[in-house]
Amino acid sequence: MLRFVFPTEDSRQDVQSFYNEFKSDGGTCIGYGGYENFDRWLAGMNNRISGKNLSAGYVRENFYLCYDGDDMVGVFNLKFELTEFLLNFGGHIGYAVKPSRRNRGCASQMLKQGLDIARELGFVRVLCVCDEDNIASERVIIKNSGIFENRLYDDEEKVFVKRYWIDL
């Protein structure tokens, strides 16, 4: 079972190590932007969690660091509302597992536990979205009862996304 925690000042080293692994691997993921300046990054995450001082297009969300023992293996977010963009291309839920911990069931467990959190917070249905070429994420969503609705073209990212609903 993974442990979900909100980021704090004590998370500095774990967060920077986590995102540095993505950077070294040539990728990015949710929460990546600006992590090098941890104080600013943490303030931004706290704004998202509180729903205050949000930049245009952002909504209130719970952003969690996910631990397997003492190892930060991933991040998970749960958005409390959907803008038009999020309804089409982002969904309620985002998650990422660090490259060195992929293909070990972490993402499936993370989504399973994240859905439990969503249920506890009163959600009855959530939208999960993945890029069409992200077969691993699609499998995780389907494994967690995702029902395919459609695929849409994201003109900004130049990619098709697949949209799945999960009833809680």
mmCIF file with all atom_site columns, C-alpha atoms in Angstrom:
data_model
loop_
_atom_site.group_PDB
_atom_site.id
_atom_site.type_symbol
_atom_site.label_atom_id
_atom_site.label_alt_id
_atom_site.label_comp_id
_atom_site.label_asym_id
_atom_site.label_entity_id
_atom_site.label_seq_id
_atom_site.pdbx_PDB_ins_code
_atom_site.Cartn_x
_atom_site.Cartn_y
_atom_site.Cartn_z
_atom_site.occupancy
_atom_site.B_iso_or_equiv
_atom_site.pdbx_formal_charge
_atom_site.auth_seq_id
_atom_site.auth_comp_id
_atom_site.auth_asym_id
_atom_site.auth_atom_id
_atom_site.pdbx_PDB_model_num
ATOM 1   C CA . MET A 1 1   ? 0.000   0.000  0.000   1.00 0.00 ? 1   MET A CA 1
ATOM 2   C CA . LEU A 1 2   ? 1.299   3.410  -0.970  1.00 0.00 ? 2   LEU A CA 1
ATOM 3   C CA . ARG A 1 3   ? 1.284   6.394  1.352   1.00 0.00 ? 3   ARG A CA 1
ATOM 4   C CA . PHE A 1 4   ? -0.194  9.632  -0.059  1.00 0.00 ? 4   PHE A CA 1
ATOM 5   C CA . VAL A 1 5   ? 1.045   12.893 1.520   1.00 0.00 ? 5   VAL A CA 1
ATOM 6   C CA . PHE A 1 6   ? 0.817   16.563 0.667   1.00 0.00 ? 6   PHE A CA 1
ATOM 7   C CA . PRO A 1 7   ? 4.171   18.186 -0.138  1.00 0.00 ? 7   PRO A CA 1
ATOM 8   C CA . THR A 1 8   ? 5.858   20.137 2.657   1.00 0.00 ? 8   THR A CA 1
ATOM 9   C CA . GLU A 1 9   ? 9.224   21.763 3.240   1.00 0.00 ? 9   GLU A CA 1
ATOM 10  C CA . ASP A 1 10  ? 10.411  18.358 4.472   1.00 0.00 ? 10  ASP A CA 1
ATOM 11  C CA . SER A 1 11  ? 9.704   16.944 0.985   1.00 0.00 ? 11  SER A CA 1
ATOM 12  C CA . ARG A 1 12  ? 12.315  19.134 -0.732  1.00 0.00 ? 12  ARG A CA 1
ATOM 13  C CA . GLN A 1 13  ? 14.937  16.443 -1.348  1.00 0.00 ? 13  GLN A CA 1
ATOM 14  C CA . ASP A 1 14  ? 12.405  13.792 -2.383  1.00 0.00 ? 14  ASP A CA 1
ATOM 15  C CA . VAL A 1 15  ? 10.624  16.115 -4.825  1.00 0.00 ? 15  VAL A CA 1
ATOM 16  C CA . GLN A 1 16  ? 13.832  17.333 -6.415  1.00 0.00 ? 16  GLN A CA 1
ATOM 17  C CA . SER A 1 17  ? 15.202  13.805 -6.729  1.00 0.00 ? 17  SER A CA 1
ATOM 18  C CA . PHE A 1 18  ? 11.907  12.588 -8.225  1.00 0.00 ? 18  PHE A CA 1
ATOM 19  C CA . TYR A 1 19  ? 11.730  15.289 -10.902 1.00 0.00 ? 19  TYR A CA 1
ATOM 20  C CA . ASN A 1 20  ? 15.475  15.132 -11.593 1.00 0.00 ? 20  ASN A CA 1
ATOM 21  C CA . GLU A 1 21  ? 14.969  11.482 -12.528 1.00 0.00 ? 21  GLU A CA 1
ATOM 22  C CA . PHE A 1 22  ? 12.357  12.538 -15.098 1.00 0.00 ? 22  PHE A CA 1
ATOM 23  C CA . LYS A 1 23  ? 14.673  15.259 -16.377 1.00 0.00 ? 23  LYS A CA 1
ATOM 24  C CA . SER A 1 24  ? 17.561  12.778 -16.739 1.00 0.00 ? 24  SER A CA 1
ATOM 25  C CA . ASP A 1 25  ? 15.217  10.416 -18.570 1.00 0.00 ? 25  ASP A CA 1
ATOM 26  C CA . GLY A 1 26  ? 14.262  13.202 -21.005 1.00 0.00 ? 26  GLY A CA 1
ATOM 27  C CA . GLY A 1 27  ? 10.679  13.553 -19.828 1.00 0.00 ? 27  GLY A CA 1
ATOM 28  C CA . THR A 1 28  ? 8.319   15.555 -17.684 1.00 0.00 ? 28  THR A CA 1
ATOM 29  C CA . CYS A 1 29  ? 5.164   14.818 -15.735 1.00 0.00 ? 29  CYS A CA 1
ATOM 30  C CA . ILE A 1 30  ? 2.482   16.507 -13.650 1.00 0.00 ? 30  ILE A CA 1
ATOM 31  C CA . GLY A 1 31  ? 3.864   19.014 -11.170 1.00 0.00 ? 31  GLY A CA 1
ATOM 32  C CA . TYR A 1 32  ? 7.196   19.219 -13.011 1.00 0.00 ? 32  TYR A CA 1
ATOM 33  C CA . GLY A 1 33  ? 7.162   22.914 -13.847 1.00 0.00 ? 33  GLY A CA 1
ATOM 34  C CA . GLY A 1 34  ? 9.460   25.012 -11.701 1.00 0.00 ? 34  GLY A CA 1
ATOM 35  C CA . TYR A 1 35  ? 10.467  22.282 -9.261  1.00 0.00 ? 35  TYR A CA 1
ATOM 36  C CA . GLU A 1 36  ? 14.087  23.521 -9.265  1.00 0.00 ? 36  GLU A CA 1
ATOM 37  C CA . ASN A 1 37  ? 12.961  26.538 -7.226  1.00 0.00 ? 37  ASN A CA 1
ATOM 38  C CA . PHE A 1 38  ? 11.397  24.418 -4.511  1.00 0.00 ? 38  PHE A CA 1
ATOM 39  C CA . ASP A 1 39  ? 10.083  27.287 -2.373  1.00 0.00 ? 39  ASP A CA 1
ATOM 40  C CA . ARG A 1 40  ? 8.147   28.741 -5.321  1.00 0.00 ? 40  ARG A CA 1
ATOM 41  C CA . TRP A 1 41  ? 7.060   25.231 -6.422  1.00 0.00 ? 41  TRP A CA 1
ATOM 42  C CA . LEU A 1 42  ? 5.760   24.427 -2.927  1.00 0.00 ? 42  LEU A CA 1
ATOM 43  C CA . ALA A 1 43  ? 3.891   27.747 -2.707  1.00 0.00 ? 43  ALA A CA 1
ATOM 44  C CA . GLY A 1 44  ? 2.270   26.963 -6.060  1.00 0.00 ? 44  GLY A CA 1
ATOM 45  C CA . MET A 1 45  ? 1.230   23.492 -4.898  1.00 0.00 ? 45  MET A CA 1
ATOM 46  C CA . ASN A 1 46  ? -0.186  24.923 -1.678  1.00 0.00 ? 46  ASN A CA 1
ATOM 47  C CA . ASN A 1 47  ? -2.189  27.417 -3.766  1.00 0.00 ? 47  ASN A CA 1
ATOM 48  C CA . ARG A 1 48  ? -3.568  24.555 -5.848  1.00 0.00 ? 48  ARG A CA 1
ATOM 49  C CA . ILE A 1 49  ? -4.487  22.590 -2.726  1.00 0.00 ? 49  ILE A CA 1
ATOM 50  C CA . SER A 1 50  ? -6.192  25.604 -1.108  1.00 0.00 ? 50  SER A CA 1
ATOM 51  C CA . GLY A 1 51  ? -7.717  26.845 -4.367  1.00 0.00 ? 51  GLY A CA 1
ATOM 52  C CA . LYS A 1 52  ? -6.351  30.346 -3.717  1.00 0.00 ? 52  LYS A CA 1
ATOM 53  C CA . ASN A 1 53  ? -4.140  32.597 -5.855  1.00 0.00 ? 53  ASN A CA 1
ATOM 54  C CA . LEU A 1 54  ? -4.481  30.309 -8.869  1.00 0.00 ? 54  LEU A CA 1
ATOM 55  C CA . SER A 1 55  ? -3.229  31.305 -12.295 1.00 0.00 ? 55  SER A CA 1
ATOM 56  C CA . ALA A 1 56  ? -5.772  31.470 -15.115 1.00 0.00 ? 56  ALA A CA 1
ATOM 57  C CA . GLY A 1 57  ? -6.890  28.007 -16.192 1.00 0.00 ? 57  GLY A CA 1
ATOM 58  C CA . TYR A 1 58  ? -5.943  26.321 -12.916 1.00 0.00 ? 58  TYR A CA 1
ATOM 59  C CA . VAL A 1 59  ? -8.465  24.781 -10.530 1.00 0.00 ? 59  VAL A CA 1
ATOM 60  C CA . ARG A 1 60  ? -8.349  23.561 -6.957  1.00 0.00 ? 60  ARG A CA 1
ATOM 61  C CA . GLU A 1 61  ? -6.680  20.169 -6.710  1.00 0.00 ? 61  GLU A CA 1
ATOM 62  C CA . ASN A 1 62  ? -5.172  17.875 -4.152  1.00 0.00 ? 62  ASN A CA 1
ATOM 63  C CA . PHE A 1 63  ? -1.584  17.138 -5.135  1.00 0.00 ? 63  PHE A CA 1
ATOM 64  C CA . TYR A 1 64  ? -0.006  14.159 -3.407  1.00 0.00 ? 64  TYR A CA 1
ATOM 65  C CA . LEU A 1 65  ? 3.457   12.697 -3.185  1.00 0.00 ? 65  LEU A CA 1
ATOM 66  C CA . CYS A 1 66  ? 3.210   8.903  -3.212  1.00 0.00 ? 66  CYS A CA 1
ATOM 67  C CA . TYR A 1 67  ? 5.602   6.798  -1.158  1.00 0.00 ? 67  TYR A CA 1
ATOM 68  C CA . ASP A 1 68  ? 6.424   3.123  -1.045  1.00 0.00 ? 68  ASP A CA 1
ATOM 69  C CA . GLY A 1 69  ? 8.110   2.983  2.345   1.00 0.00 ? 69  GLY A CA 1
ATOM 70  C CA . ASP A 1 70  ? 10.622  5.839  2.318   1.00 0.00 ? 70  ASP A CA 1
ATOM 71  C CA . ASP A 1 71  ? 10.862  5.933  -1.482  1.00 0.00 ? 71  ASP A CA 1
ATOM 72  C CA . MET A 1 72  ? 8.873   8.616  -3.300  1.00 0.00 ? 72  MET A CA 1
ATOM 73  C CA . VAL A 1 73  ? 7.659   6.605  -6.286  1.00 0.00 ? 73  VAL A CA 1
ATOM 74  C CA . GLY A 1 74  ? 5.091   8.939  -7.797  1.00 0.00 ? 74  GLY A CA 1
ATOM 75  C CA . VAL A 1 75  ? 2.774   11.903 -7.760  1.00 0.00 ? 75  VAL A CA 1
ATOM 76  C CA . PHE A 1 76  ? -1.008  11.978 -7.962  1.00 0.00 ? 76  PHE A CA 1
ATOM 77  C CA . ASN A 1 77  ? -3.437  14.841 -8.394  1.00 0.00 ? 77  ASN A CA 1
ATOM 78  C CA . LEU A 1 78  ? -7.196  15.104 -8.087  1.00 0.00 ? 78  LEU A CA 1
ATOM 79  C CA . LYS A 1 79  ? -8.911  18.159 -9.548  1.00 0.00 ? 79  LYS A CA 1
ATOM 80  C CA . PHE A 1 80  ? -12.141 19.302 -7.915  1.00 0.00 ? 80  PHE A CA 1
ATOM 81  C CA . GLU A 1 81  ? -13.691 20.788 -11.046 1.00 0.00 ? 81  GLU A CA 1
ATOM 82  C CA . LEU A 1 82  ? -13.254 20.550 -14.786 1.00 0.00 ? 82  LEU A CA 1
ATOM 83  C CA . THR A 1 83  ? -12.739 23.542 -17.045 1.00 0.00 ? 83  THR A CA 1
ATOM 84  C CA . GLU A 1 84  ? -13.589 23.029 -20.700 1.00 0.00 ? 84  GLU A CA 1
ATOM 85  C CA . PHE A 1 85  ? -9.933  22.188 -21.364 1.00 0.00 ? 85  PHE A CA 1
ATOM 86  C CA . LEU A 1 86  ? -9.764  19.692 -18.483 1.00 0.00 ? 86  LEU A CA 1
ATOM 87  C CA . LEU A 1 87  ? -13.046 18.118 -19.571 1.00 0.00 ? 87  LEU A CA 1
ATOM 88  C CA . ASN A 1 88  ? -11.621 17.507 -23.016 1.00 0.00 ? 88  ASN A CA 1
ATOM 89  C CA . PHE A 1 89  ? -7.935  16.903 -22.433 1.00 0.00 ? 89  PHE A CA 1
ATOM 90  C CA . GLY A 1 90  ? -6.981  16.745 -18.752 1.00 0.00 ? 90  GLY A CA 1
ATOM 91  C CA . GLY A 1 91  ? -9.544  15.003 -16.586 1.00 0.00 ? 91  GLY A CA 1
ATOM 92  C CA . HIS A 1 92  ? -9.929  14.966 -12.816 1.00 0.00 ? 92  HIS A CA 1
ATOM 93  C CA . ILE A 1 93  ? -6.916  12.746 -12.220 1.00 0.00 ? 93  ILE A CA 1
ATOM 94  C CA . GLY A 1 94  ? -3.255  12.825 -13.112 1.00 0.00 ? 94  GLY A CA 1
ATOM 95  C CA . TYR A 1 95  ? -0.508  10.510 -11.943 1.00 0.00 ? 95  TYR A CA 1
ATOM 96  C CA . ALA A 1 96  ? 3.079   9.662  -12.723 1.00 0.00 ? 96  ALA A CA 1
ATOM 97  C CA . VAL A 1 97  ? 5.539   7.034  -11.559 1.00 0.00 ? 97  VAL A CA 1
ATOM 98  C CA . LYS A 1 98  ? 9.255   7.746  -11.620 1.00 0.00 ? 98  LYS A CA 1
ATOM 99  C CA . PRO A 1 99  ? 11.067  5.941  -14.437 1.00 0.00 ? 99  PRO A CA 1
ATOM 100 C CA . SER A 1 100 ? 13.039  3.590  -12.161 1.00 0.00 ? 100 SER A CA 1
ATOM 101 C CA . ARG A 1 101 ? 9.812   2.253  -10.605 1.00 0.00 ? 101 ARG A CA 1
ATOM 102 C CA . ARG A 1 102 ? 7.738   1.691  -13.735 1.00 0.00 ? 102 ARG A CA 1
ATOM 103 C CA . ASN A 1 103 ? 6.326   -1.688 -14.750 1.00 0.00 ? 103 ASN A CA 1
ATOM 104 C CA . ARG A 1 104 ? 6.006   -2.834 -11.141 1.00 0.00 ? 104 ARG A CA 1
ATOM 105 C CA . GLY A 1 105 ? 2.329   -2.097 -10.509 1.00 0.00 ? 105 GLY A CA 1
ATOM 106 C CA . CYS A 1 106 ? 2.891   1.283  -8.836  1.00 0.00 ? 106 CYS A CA 1
ATOM 107 C CA . ALA A 1 107 ? 0.637   3.193  -11.238 1.00 0.00 ? 107 ALA A CA 1
ATOM 108 C CA . SER A 1 108 ? -2.227  0.712  -10.868 1.00 0.00 ? 108 SER A CA 1
ATOM 109 C CA . GLN A 1 109 ? -1.948  0.856  -7.087  1.00 0.00 ? 109 GLN A CA 1
ATOM 110 C CA . MET A 1 110 ? -1.659  4.641  -7.142  1.00 0.00 ? 110 MET A CA 1
ATOM 111 C CA . LEU A 1 111 ? -4.809  5.050  -9.232  1.00 0.00 ? 111 LEU A CA 1
ATOM 112 C CA . LYS A 1 112 ? -6.698  2.478  -7.128  1.00 0.00 ? 112 LYS A CA 1
ATOM 113 C CA . GLN A 1 113 ? -5.865  4.326  -3.905  1.00 0.00 ? 113 GLN A CA 1
ATOM 114 C CA . GLY A 1 114 ? -6.460  7.706  -5.545  1.00 0.00 ? 114 GLY A CA 1
ATOM 115 C CA . LEU A 1 115 ? -9.953  6.584  -6.548  1.00 0.00 ? 115 LEU A CA 1
ATOM 116 C CA . ASP A 1 116 ? -10.585 5.653  -2.908  1.00 0.00 ? 116 ASP A CA 1
ATOM 117 C CA . ILE A 1 117 ? -9.561  9.191  -1.923  1.00 0.00 ? 117 ILE A CA 1
ATOM 118 C CA . ALA A 1 118 ? -11.866 10.664 -4.566  1.00 0.00 ? 118 ALA A CA 1
ATOM 119 C CA . ARG A 1 119 ? -14.743 8.544  -3.252  1.00 0.00 ? 119 ARG A CA 1
ATOM 120 C CA . GLU A 1 120 ? -14.044 9.676  0.331   1.00 0.00 ? 120 GLU A CA 1
ATOM 121 C CA . LEU A 1 121 ? -14.100 13.304 -0.875  1.00 0.00 ? 121 LEU A CA 1
ATOM 122 C CA . GLY A 1 122 ? -17.561 12.832 -2.377  1.00 0.00 ? 122 GLY A CA 1
ATOM 123 C CA . PHE A 1 123 ? -16.803 12.224 -6.033  1.00 0.00 ? 123 PHE A CA 1
ATOM 124 C CA . VAL A 1 124 ? -19.167 9.766  -7.713  1.00 0.00 ? 124 VAL A CA 1
ATOM 125 C CA . ARG A 1 125 ? -17.495 9.748  -11.129 1.00 0.00 ? 125 ARG A CA 1
ATOM 126 C CA . VAL A 1 126 ? -14.089 10.862 -12.377 1.00 0.00 ? 126 VAL A CA 1
ATOM 127 C CA . LEU A 1 127 ? -12.542 11.428 -15.765 1.00 0.00 ? 127 LEU A CA 1
ATOM 128 C CA . CYS A 1 128 ? -9.123  9.974  -16.585 1.00 0.00 ? 128 CYS A CA 1
ATOM 129 C CA . VAL A 1 129 ? -7.365  10.957 -19.790 1.00 0.00 ? 129 VAL A CA 1
ATOM 130 C CA . CYS A 1 130 ? -4.221  9.599  -21.414 1.00 0.00 ? 130 CYS A CA 1
ATOM 131 C CA . ASP A 1 131 ? -2.376  10.219 -24.645 1.00 0.00 ? 131 ASP A CA 1
ATOM 132 C CA . GLU A 1 132 ? -3.365  7.691  -27.265 1.00 0.00 ? 132 GLU A CA 1
ATOM 133 C CA . ASP A 1 133 ? 0.188   6.354  -27.478 1.00 0.00 ? 133 ASP A CA 1
ATOM 134 C CA . ASN A 1 134 ? 0.495   5.872  -23.693 1.00 0.00 ? 134 ASN A CA 1
ATOM 135 C CA . ILE A 1 135 ? -0.506  2.209  -23.662 1.00 0.00 ? 135 ILE A CA 1
ATOM 136 C CA . ALA A 1 136 ? 0.730   1.671  -20.085 1.00 0.00 ? 136 ALA A CA 1
ATOM 137 C CA . SER A 1 137 ? -1.481  4.439  -18.692 1.00 0.00 ? 137 SER A CA 1
ATOM 138 C CA . GLU A 1 138 ? -4.432  3.224  -20.727 1.00 0.00 ? 138 GLU A CA 1
ATOM 139 C CA . ARG A 1 139 ? -4.022  -0.257 -19.227 1.00 0.00 ? 139 ARG A CA 1
ATOM 140 C CA . VAL A 1 140 ? -3.890  1.210  -15.717 1.00 0.00 ? 140 VAL A CA 1
ATOM 141 C CA . ILE A 1 141 ? -7.107  3.149  -16.315 1.00 0.00 ? 141 ILE A CA 1
ATOM 142 C CA . ILE A 1 142 ? -8.907  0.131  -17.783 1.00 0.00 ? 142 ILE A CA 1
ATOM 143 C CA . LYS A 1 143 ? -7.684  -2.074 -14.925 1.00 0.00 ? 143 LYS A CA 1
ATOM 144 C CA . ASN A 1 144 ? -9.295  0.412  -12.533 1.00 0.00 ? 144 ASN A CA 1
ATOM 145 C CA . SER A 1 145 ? -12.706 0.184  -14.268 1.00 0.00 ? 145 SER A CA 1
ATOM 146 C CA . GLY A 1 146 ? -12.226 2.955  -16.804 1.00 0.00 ? 146 GLY A CA 1
ATOM 147 C CA . ILE A 1 147 ? -14.938 3.036  -19.459 1.00 0.00 ? 147 ILE A CA 1
ATOM 148 C CA . PHE A 1 148 ? -13.820 4.495  -22.791 1.00 0.00 ? 148 PHE A CA 1
ATOM 149 C CA . GLU A 1 149 ? -15.892 7.451  -23.968 1.00 0.00 ? 149 GLU A CA 1
ATOM 150 C CA . ASN A 1 150 ? -13.983 8.834  -26.951 1.00 0.00 ? 150 ASN A CA 1
ATOM 151 C CA . ARG A 1 151 ? -10.738 10.192 -28.311 1.00 0.00 ? 151 ARG A CA 1
ATOM 152 C CA . LEU A 1 152 ? -10.130 13.851 -29.041 1.00 0.00 ? 152 LEU A CA 1
ATOM 153 C CA . TYR A 1 153 ? -7.335  15.714 -30.784 1.00 0.00 ? 153 TYR A CA 1
ATOM 154 C CA . ASP A 1 154 ? -5.439  18.147 -28.564 1.00 0.00 ? 154 ASP A CA 1
ATOM 155 C CA . ASP A 1 155 ? -4.320  20.835 -30.991 1.00 0.00 ? 155 ASP A CA 1
ATOM 156 C CA . GLU A 1 156 ? -1.926  22.403 -28.448 1.00 0.00 ? 156 GLU A CA 1
ATOM 157 C CA . GLU A 1 157 ? -0.048  19.162 -27.763 1.00 0.00 ? 157 GLU A CA 1
ATOM 158 C CA . LYS A 1 158 ? -0.572  17.770 -31.280 1.00 0.00 ? 158 LYS A CA 1
ATOM 159 C CA . VAL A 1 159 ? -1.743  14.432 -29.916 1.00 0.00 ? 159 VAL A CA 1
ATOM 160 C CA . PHE A 1 160 ? -4.917  12.394 -29.644 1.00 0.00 ? 160 PHE A CA 1
ATOM 161 C CA . VAL A 1 161 ? -6.106  11.722 -26.101 1.00 0.00 ? 161 VAL A CA 1
ATOM 162 C CA . LYS A 1 162 ? -8.364  8.933  -24.920 1.00 0.00 ? 162 LYS A CA 1
ATOM 163 C CA . ARG A 1 163 ? -11.036 9.784  -22.347 1.00 0.00 ? 163 ARG A CA 1
ATOM 164 C CA . TYR A 1 164 ? -12.235 7.263  -19.753 1.00 0.00 ? 164 TYR A CA 1
ATOM 165 C CA . TRP A 1 165 ? -14.864 7.649  -17.041 1.00 0.00 ? 165 TRP A CA 1
ATOM 166 C CA . ILE A 1 166 ? -14.697 5.721  -13.794 1.00 0.00 ? 166 ILE A CA 1
ATOM 167 C CA . ASP A 1 167 ? -17.803 5.378  -11.630 1.00 0.00 ? 167 ASP A CA 1
ATOM 168 C CA . LEU A 1 168 ? -17.023 5.348  -7.936  1.00 0.00 ? 168 LEU A CA 1
#
